[in-house]
Amino acid sequence: MQTLTSRWSNVGKVMQLGLEGVAGATLFALMLLTTADVVGRYFFNAPILGTVELTQQMLAAVVFLSLPVACWREEHISVDLLDAVFPSRFIWLRQLVVNLVVALALWVIAGRVWSLGERAFAWGDVTEFLRIPNGYLIYLIALMLFLSALLTLGRAIGYLLEGVGVVERGGPVSPTKPDTDKQQGDTHD
């Protein structure tokens, strides 16, 4: 059982490093582009043409390259209004349902975005100044949404396996909780 858990952990780490690396490189390129544009504009009166378009494209890429990692880590913005009254033995069921709903929503959105990418290529949709085809970015967004949906579905399956006792609680899909007995024991020393 441990080897399955460690394999998924390794897959998650590789995926995370790859996507975060590309997103980080894109963000760095965005910073360099903005710096060069500002220096060129104010010191040499020569701005870089198409900076706005490139900035928009790179910003969208950074956001959607980061989405699968956020889904895998479950780092979404959440409101915990009912956490205090929700029975702890059913947290796995709640997380299962939430992750299934999110995975379904991401899959539907990804399908719609993919069709927008097909339409962008069919119509020859390009950016205004640099004439960059918009379809490539739209396909990237759709692929990242599909990947996010699959990873969220994986989280849902992990919660299901924990809930029925196939995977031990405290595994990679369990939220980490401090050990209250150890904390109480430490305060009495």
mmCIF file of C-alpha atoms in Angstrom:
data_model
loop_
_atom_site.group_PDB
_atom_site.id
_atom_site.type_symbol
_atom_site.label_atom_id
_atom_site.label_comp_id
_atom_site.label_asym_id
_atom_site.label_seq_id
_atom_site.Cartn_x
_atom_site.Cartn_y
_atom_site.Cartn_z
ATOM 1 C CA MET A 1 0.000 0.000 0.000
ATOM 2 C CA GLN A 2 2.861 2.348 0.808
ATOM 3 C CA THR A 3 4.425 1.938 -2.627
ATOM 4 C CA LEU A 4 1.201 3.113 -4.302
ATOM 5 C CA THR A 5 1.135 6.162 -2.047
ATOM 6 C CA SER A 6 4.801 6.946 -2.697
ATOM 7 C CA ARG A 7 4.332 6.550 -6.467
ATOM 8 C CA TRP A 8 1.454 9.047 -6.492
ATOM 9 C CA SER A 9 3.544 11.358 -4.355
ATOM 10 C CA ASN A 10 6.414 11.160 -6.867
ATOM 11 C CA VAL A 11 4.050 11.785 -9.798
ATOM 12 C CA GLY A 12 2.666 14.793 -7.950
ATOM 13 C CA LYS A 13 6.138 16.172 -7.288
ATOM 14 C CA VAL A 14 7.251 15.801 -10.910
ATOM 15 C CA MET A 15 4.044 17.408 -12.197
ATOM 16 C CA GLN A 16 4.314 20.176 -9.643
ATOM 17 C CA LEU A 17 7.959 20.945 -10.417
ATOM 18 C CA GLY A 18 7.335 20.901 -14.167
ATOM 19 C CA LEU A 19 4.297 23.177 -14.139
ATOM 20 C CA GLU A 20 5.687 25.501 -11.491
ATOM 21 C CA GLY A 21 8.978 25.669 -13.411
ATOM 22 C CA VAL A 22 7.277 26.687 -16.656
ATOM 23 C CA ALA A 23 4.995 29.128 -14.820
ATOM 24 C CA GLY A 24 7.989 30.595 -12.990
ATOM 25 C CA ALA A 25 9.985 30.975 -16.204
ATOM 26 C CA THR A 26 7.005 32.652 -17.849
ATOM 27 C CA LEU A 27 6.640 35.006 -14.897
ATOM 28 C CA PHE A 28 10.360 35.817 -15.064
ATOM 29 C CA ALA A 29 10.073 36.523 -18.801
ATOM 30 C CA LEU A 30 7.089 38.753 -18.058
ATOM 31 C CA MET A 31 9.152 40.677 -15.516
ATOM 32 C CA LEU A 32 12.046 41.082 -17.965
ATOM 33 C CA LEU A 33 9.679 42.222 -20.722
ATOM 34 C CA THR A 34 8.038 44.812 -18.475
ATOM 35 C CA THR A 35 11.406 46.086 -17.258
ATOM 36 C CA ALA A 36 12.787 46.363 -20.794
ATOM 37 C CA ASP A 37 9.632 48.118 -21.978
ATOM 38 C CA VAL A 38 9.706 50.652 -19.140
ATOM 39 C CA VAL A 39 13.425 51.353 -19.606
ATOM 40 C CA GLY A 40 13.011 51.643 -23.366
ATOM 41 C CA ARG A 41 9.949 53.870 -23.045
ATOM 42 C CA TYR A 42 11.265 56.345 -20.466
ATOM 43 C CA PHE A 43 15.005 56.442 -21.119
ATOM 44 C CA PHE A 44 15.281 55.852 -24.870
ATOM 45 C CA ASN A 45 11.796 56.852 -26.049
ATOM 46 C CA ALA A 46 11.533 53.428 -27.720
ATOM 47 C CA PRO A 47 8.887 51.159 -26.169
ATOM 48 C CA ILE A 48 8.663 47.524 -27.163
ATOM 49 C CA LEU A 49 5.800 47.074 -29.602
ATOM 50 C CA GLY A 50 3.235 44.476 -28.597
ATOM 51 C CA THR A 51 4.141 44.478 -24.918
ATOM 52 C CA VAL A 52 0.495 44.636 -23.885
ATOM 53 C CA GLU A 53 -0.355 41.586 -25.997
ATOM 54 C CA LEU A 54 2.609 39.595 -24.726
ATOM 55 C CA THR A 55 1.797 40.581 -21.146
ATOM 56 C CA GLN A 56 -1.795 39.392 -21.543
ATOM 57 C CA GLN A 57 -0.705 36.100 -23.089
ATOM 58 C CA MET A 58 1.975 35.415 -20.484
ATOM 59 C CA LEU A 59 -0.276 36.363 -17.565
ATOM 60 C CA ALA A 60 -2.967 33.951 -18.762
ATOM 61 C CA ALA A 61 -0.326 31.234 -19.165
ATOM 62 C CA VAL A 62 0.994 31.773 -15.616
ATOM 63 C CA VAL A 63 -2.494 31.571 -14.104
ATOM 64 C CA PHE A 64 -3.553 28.432 -15.951
ATOM 65 C CA LEU A 65 -0.194 26.659 -15.591
ATOM 66 C CA SER A 66 -0.590 27.125 -11.825
ATOM 67 C CA LEU A 67 -4.190 25.832 -11.685
ATOM 68 C CA PRO A 68 -3.405 22.070 -11.789
ATOM 69 C CA VAL A 69 -0.936 22.458 -8.921
ATOM 70 C CA ALA A 70 -3.530 24.343 -6.875
ATOM 71 C CA CYS A 71 -6.068 21.592 -7.585
ATOM 72 C CA TRP A 72 -3.604 18.841 -6.652
ATOM 73 C CA ARG A 73 -2.699 20.562 -3.378
ATOM 74 C CA GLU A 74 -6.312 21.645 -2.726
ATOM 75 C CA GLU A 75 -5.160 25.230 -2.237
ATOM 76 C CA HIS A 76 -8.365 26.796 -3.464
ATOM 77 C CA ILE A 77 -10.046 29.631 -1.654
ATOM 78 C CA SER A 78 -12.601 28.035 0.644
ATOM 79 C CA VAL A 79 -15.109 29.190 3.202
ATOM 80 C CA ASP A 80 -15.212 27.076 6.338
ATOM 81 C CA LEU A 81 -18.596 28.113 7.727
ATOM 82 C CA LEU A 82 -19.703 24.565 8.537
ATOM 83 C CA ASP A 83 -16.364 22.970 9.456
ATOM 84 C CA ALA A 84 -16.915 23.404 13.198
ATOM 85 C CA VAL A 85 -20.291 21.629 13.141
ATOM 86 C CA PHE A 86 -19.473 19.015 10.475
ATOM 87 C CA PRO A 87 -18.814 15.560 11.994
ATOM 88 C CA SER A 88 -15.146 14.660 11.563
ATOM 89 C CA ARG A 89 -15.934 11.060 10.597
ATOM 90 C CA PHE A 90 -17.726 12.334 7.460
ATOM 91 C CA ILE A 91 -15.098 14.820 6.300
ATOM 92 C CA TRP A 92 -13.953 12.314 3.663
ATOM 93 C CA LEU A 93 -17.506 12.206 2.271
ATOM 94 C CA ARG A 94 -17.760 15.993 2.143
ATOM 95 C CA GLN A 95 -14.389 16.256 0.418
ATOM 96 C CA LEU A 96 -15.393 13.496 -1.997
ATOM 97 C CA VAL A 97 -18.557 15.344 -3.021
ATOM 98 C CA VAL A 98 -16.838 18.740 -3.260
ATOM 99 C CA ASN A 99 -13.996 17.341 -5.368
ATOM 100 C CA LEU A 100 -16.404 15.506 -7.673
ATOM 101 C CA VAL A 101 -18.441 18.679 -8.241
ATOM 102 C CA VAL A 102 -15.295 20.719 -8.900
ATOM 103 C CA ALA A 103 -13.887 18.055 -11.250
ATOM 104 C CA LEU A 104 -17.141 17.963 -13.214
ATOM 105 C CA ALA A 105 -17.260 21.774 -13.461
ATOM 106 C CA LEU A 106 -13.629 21.944 -14.606
ATOM 107 C CA TRP A 107 -14.239 19.223 -17.214
ATOM 108 C CA VAL A 108 -17.279 21.026 -18.645
ATOM 109 C CA ILE A 109 -15.439 24.356 -18.756
ATOM 110 C CA ALA A 110 -12.412 22.695 -20.377
ATOM 111 C CA GLY A 111 -14.616 21.264 -23.103
ATOM 112 C CA ARG A 112 -16.105 24.674 -23.845
ATOM 113 C CA VAL A 113 -12.682 26.324 -23.879
ATOM 114 C CA TRP A 114 -11.350 23.608 -26.225
ATOM 115 C CA SER A 115 -14.161 24.372 -28.671
ATOM 116 C CA LEU A 116 -13.242 28.066 -28.450
ATOM 117 C CA GLY A 117 -9.682 27.109 -29.400
ATOM 118 C CA GLU A 118 -10.939 25.175 -32.422
ATOM 119 C CA ARG A 119 -13.034 28.150 -33.443
ATOM 120 C CA ALA A 120 -10.104 30.545 -33.000
ATOM 121 C CA PHE A 121 -7.993 28.473 -35.393
ATOM 122 C CA ALA A 122 -10.845 28.028 -37.864
ATOM 123 C CA TRP A 123 -11.431 31.778 -37.995
ATOM 124 C CA GLY A 124 -7.730 32.649 -38.043
ATOM 125 C CA ASP A 125 -8.048 34.652 -34.805
ATOM 126 C CA VAL A 126 -4.749 36.437 -34.029
ATOM 127 C CA THR A 127 -3.587 39.212 -31.734
ATOM 128 C CA GLU A 128 -3.887 42.728 -33.096
ATOM 129 C CA PHE A 129 -0.260 43.872 -33.433
ATOM 130 C CA LEU A 130 1.976 40.816 -33.255
ATOM 131 C CA ARG A 131 -0.419 38.521 -35.148
ATOM 132 C CA ILE A 132 0.103 35.658 -32.687
ATOM 133 C CA PRO A 133 -2.580 32.974 -33.172
ATOM 134 C CA ASN A 134 -4.880 33.007 -30.121
ATOM 135 C CA GLY A 135 -5.715 29.329 -30.516
ATOM 136 C CA TYR A 136 -2.449 28.147 -28.971
ATOM 137 C CA LEU A 137 -3.110 29.976 -25.698
ATOM 138 C CA ILE A 138 -6.733 28.840 -25.683
ATOM 139 C CA TYR A 139 -5.646 25.220 -26.169
ATOM 140 C CA LEU A 140 -3.113 25.607 -23.333
ATOM 141 C CA ILE A 141 -5.883 26.903 -21.078
ATOM 142 C CA ALA A 142 -8.141 23.985 -22.061
ATOM 143 C CA LEU A 143 -5.376 21.426 -21.449
ATOM 144 C CA MET A 144 -4.640 22.852 -18.018
ATOM 145 C CA LEU A 145 -8.360 22.775 -17.192
ATOM 146 C CA PHE A 146 -8.576 19.120 -18.304
ATOM 147 C CA LEU A 147 -5.498 18.281 -16.203
ATOM 148 C CA SER A 148 -6.979 20.140 -13.227
ATOM 149 C CA ALA A 149 -10.210 18.172 -13.588
ATOM 150 C CA LEU A 150 -8.320 14.868 -13.673
ATOM 151 C CA LEU A 151 -6.230 15.776 -10.642
ATOM 152 C CA THR A 152 -9.314 16.872 -8.722
ATOM 153 C CA LEU A 153 -10.993 13.594 -9.659
ATOM 154 C CA GLY A 154 -7.889 11.823 -8.353
ATOM 155 C CA ARG A 155 -8.308 13.653 -5.059
ATOM 156 C CA ALA A 156 -11.955 12.563 -4.925
ATOM 157 C CA ILE A 157 -10.950 8.933 -5.500
ATOM 158 C CA GLY A 158 -8.344 9.267 -2.756
ATOM 159 C CA TYR A 159 -10.978 10.501 -0.310
ATOM 160 C CA LEU A 160 -13.280 7.645 -1.324
ATOM 161 C CA LEU A 161 -10.512 5.102 -0.719
ATOM 162 C CA GLU A 162 -9.823 6.656 2.684
ATOM 163 C CA GLY A 163 -13.492 6.683 3.586
ATOM 164 C CA VAL A 164 -14.029 2.997 2.848
ATOM 165 C CA GLY A 165 -10.773 2.045 4.594
ATOM 166 C CA VAL A 166 -8.667 0.960 1.611
ATOM 167 C CA VAL A 167 -6.110 3.694 2.266
ATOM 168 C CA GLU A 168 -5.046 4.547 5.783
ATOM 169 C CA ARG A 169 -6.091 7.949 7.092
ATOM 170 C CA GLY A 170 -3.254 10.417 7.299
ATOM 171 C CA GLY A 171 -2.093 9.495 3.808
ATOM 172 C CA PRO A 172 -1.214 11.963 1.079
ATOM 173 C CA VAL A 173 -4.825 12.940 0.473
ATOM 174 C CA SER A 174 -5.708 13.568 4.109
ATOM 175 C CA PRO A 175 -5.585 17.074 5.480
ATOM 176 C CA THR A 176 -2.774 17.309 7.996
ATOM 177 C CA LYS A 177 -3.876 17.791 11.576
ATOM 178 C CA PRO A 178 -1.635 18.429 14.558
ATOM 179 C CA ASP A 179 -1.547 15.625 17.107
ATOM 180 C CA THR A 180 -3.470 17.101 20.040
ATOM 181 C CA ASP A 181 -2.213 14.481 22.507
ATOM 182 C CA LYS A 182 1.417 15.383 21.834
ATOM 183 C CA GLN A 183 0.661 19.096 22.085
ATOM 184 C CA GLN A 184 -1.143 18.626 25.405
ATOM 185 C CA GLY A 185 1.682 16.399 26.647
ATOM 186 C CA ASP A 186 4.245 19.041 25.725
ATOM 187 C CA THR A 187 2.461 21.724 27.746
ATOM 188 C CA HIS A 188 2.654 19.687 30.962
ATOM 189 C CA ASP A 189 6.458 19.340 30.907
#
